[in-house]
Amino acid sequence: MREADTKVLGALTTHEHCSTAELSEITGLDTPSVRQAVVALIARGLLTAVPDGNSIAWKLSQRGRAFAESVRRRAILDVPSTPRTAR
């Protein structure tokens, strides 16, 4: 799972549902990175779309909730990421 995926997943474990713009603000990721993460998480069945007025918000699916509450999720989301250095 990519770092952007884990940030979006982590944000949605503490927020019921968020738009792409809200996820960008919460995670500190740019909008294209959030969109890529959302697509990847939907493909894994971890997110679902929620109509939110004139736009769409994202929330954890039932499978996403189960994953977020698992030991595996804690291992992935609780380890701080380290910035990559150029070689």
mmCIF file of C-alpha atoms in Angstrom:
data_model
loop_
_atom_site.group_PDB
_atom_site.id
_atom_site.type_symbol
_atom_site.label_atom_id
_atom_site.label_comp_id
_atom_site.label_asym_id
_atom_site.label_seq_id
_atom_site.Cartn_x
_atom_site.Cartn_y
_atom_site.Cartn_z
ATOM 1 C CA MET A 1 0.000 0.000 0.000
ATOM 2 C CA ARG A 2 1.396 3.387 -1.000
ATOM 3 C CA GLU A 3 1.929 6.195 1.512
ATOM 4 C CA ALA A 4 -0.863 8.292 -0.026
ATOM 5 C CA ASP A 5 -3.242 5.327 0.297
ATOM 6 C CA THR A 6 -2.446 4.960 3.992
ATOM 7 C CA LYS A 7 -2.882 8.680 4.619
ATOM 8 C CA VAL A 8 -6.316 8.710 2.967
ATOM 9 C CA LEU A 9 -7.327 5.530 4.766
ATOM 10 C CA GLY A 10 -6.111 6.969 8.062
ATOM 11 C CA ALA A 11 -8.033 10.204 7.516
ATOM 12 C CA LEU A 12 -11.237 8.300 6.853
ATOM 13 C CA THR A 13 -10.857 6.248 10.024
ATOM 14 C CA THR A 14 -11.283 9.456 12.027
ATOM 15 C CA HIS A 15 -13.730 11.305 9.711
ATOM 16 C CA GLU A 16 -17.060 9.777 8.696
ATOM 17 C CA HIS A 17 -16.783 10.944 5.109
ATOM 18 C CA CYS A 18 -14.731 13.516 3.208
ATOM 19 C CA SER A 19 -14.583 15.068 -0.227
ATOM 20 C CA THR A 20 -11.394 14.902 -2.270
ATOM 21 C CA ALA A 21 -10.613 18.506 -1.314
ATOM 22 C CA GLU A 22 -11.138 17.756 2.382
ATOM 23 C CA LEU A 23 -8.905 14.687 2.144
ATOM 24 C CA SER A 24 -6.245 16.810 0.484
ATOM 25 C CA GLU A 25 -6.415 19.341 3.310
ATOM 26 C CA ILE A 26 -6.409 16.705 6.072
ATOM 27 C CA THR A 27 -3.594 14.589 4.631
ATOM 28 C CA GLY A 28 -1.429 17.348 3.189
ATOM 29 C CA LEU A 29 -1.415 15.563 -0.172
ATOM 30 C CA ASP A 30 -2.048 17.287 -3.482
ATOM 31 C CA THR A 31 -5.374 16.611 -5.202
ATOM 32 C CA PRO A 32 -3.991 14.252 -7.898
ATOM 33 C CA SER A 33 -2.356 12.094 -5.191
ATOM 34 C CA VAL A 34 -5.617 11.935 -3.245
ATOM 35 C CA ARG A 35 -7.517 10.951 -6.402
ATOM 36 C CA GLN A 36 -5.006 8.181 -7.162
ATOM 37 C CA ALA A 37 -5.273 6.912 -3.591
ATOM 38 C CA VAL A 38 -9.075 6.956 -3.743
ATOM 39 C CA VAL A 39 -9.047 4.951 -6.989
ATOM 40 C CA ALA A 40 -6.612 2.414 -5.490
ATOM 41 C CA LEU A 41 -8.665 2.067 -2.304
ATOM 42 C CA ILE A 42 -11.922 1.674 -4.251
ATOM 43 C CA ALA A 43 -10.267 -1.047 -6.353
ATOM 44 C CA ARG A 44 -9.427 -2.890 -3.120
ATOM 45 C CA GLY A 45 -13.004 -2.485 -1.908
ATOM 46 C CA LEU A 46 -11.967 -0.296 1.031
ATOM 47 C CA LEU A 47 -13.819 2.915 0.049
ATOM 48 C CA THR A 48 -17.243 3.762 -1.249
ATOM 49 C CA ALA A 49 -18.778 6.928 -2.685
ATOM 50 C CA VAL A 50 -21.348 8.958 -0.765
ATOM 51 C CA PRO A 51 -23.506 11.590 -2.483
ATOM 52 C CA ASP A 52 -22.825 14.907 -0.742
ATOM 53 C CA GLY A 53 -25.025 17.622 -2.201
ATOM 54 C CA ASN A 54 -23.711 18.389 -5.682
ATOM 55 C CA SER A 55 -20.472 16.450 -5.210
ATOM 56 C CA ILE A 56 -19.233 13.086 -4.004
ATOM 57 C CA ALA A 57 -17.598 12.311 -0.706
ATOM 58 C CA TRP A 58 -15.727 9.161 0.250
ATOM 59 C CA LYS A 59 -16.127 6.889 3.236
ATOM 60 C CA LEU A 60 -14.801 3.544 4.364
ATOM 61 C CA SER A 61 -16.770 0.568 3.080
ATOM 62 C CA GLN A 62 -17.690 -2.248 5.419
ATOM 63 C CA ARG A 63 -14.537 -4.037 4.272
ATOM 64 C CA GLY A 64 -12.558 -0.828 4.821
ATOM 65 C CA ARG A 65 -13.852 -0.542 8.401
ATOM 66 C CA ALA A 66 -12.873 -4.150 9.090
ATOM 67 C CA PHE A 67 -9.415 -3.493 7.646
ATOM 68 C CA ALA A 68 -9.037 -0.264 9.647
ATOM 69 C CA GLU A 69 -9.808 -2.152 12.854
ATOM 70 C CA SER A 70 -7.419 -5.019 12.104
ATOM 71 C CA VAL A 71 -3.924 -5.608 13.433
ATOM 72 C CA ARG A 72 -2.595 -5.367 9.870
ATOM 73 C CA ARG A 73 -3.997 -1.851 9.527
ATOM 74 C CA ARG A 74 -2.363 -0.754 12.754
ATOM 75 C CA ALA A 75 0.939 -2.091 11.469
ATOM 76 C CA ILE A 76 0.548 -0.102 8.241
ATOM 77 C CA LEU A 77 -0.968 3.135 9.529
ATOM 78 C CA ASP A 78 0.804 3.482 12.863
ATOM 79 C CA VAL A 79 4.332 3.413 11.452
ATOM 80 C CA PRO A 80 5.389 6.945 10.547
ATOM 81 C CA SER A 81 6.575 7.369 7.005
ATOM 82 C CA THR A 82 10.126 8.456 6.355
ATOM 83 C CA PRO A 83 10.978 10.839 3.566
ATOM 84 C CA ARG A 84 12.918 9.349 0.689
ATOM 85 C CA THR A 85 16.380 10.709 0.062
ATOM 86 C CA ALA A 86 17.965 11.077 -3.342
ATOM 87 C CA ARG A 87 20.864 8.785 -4.043
#
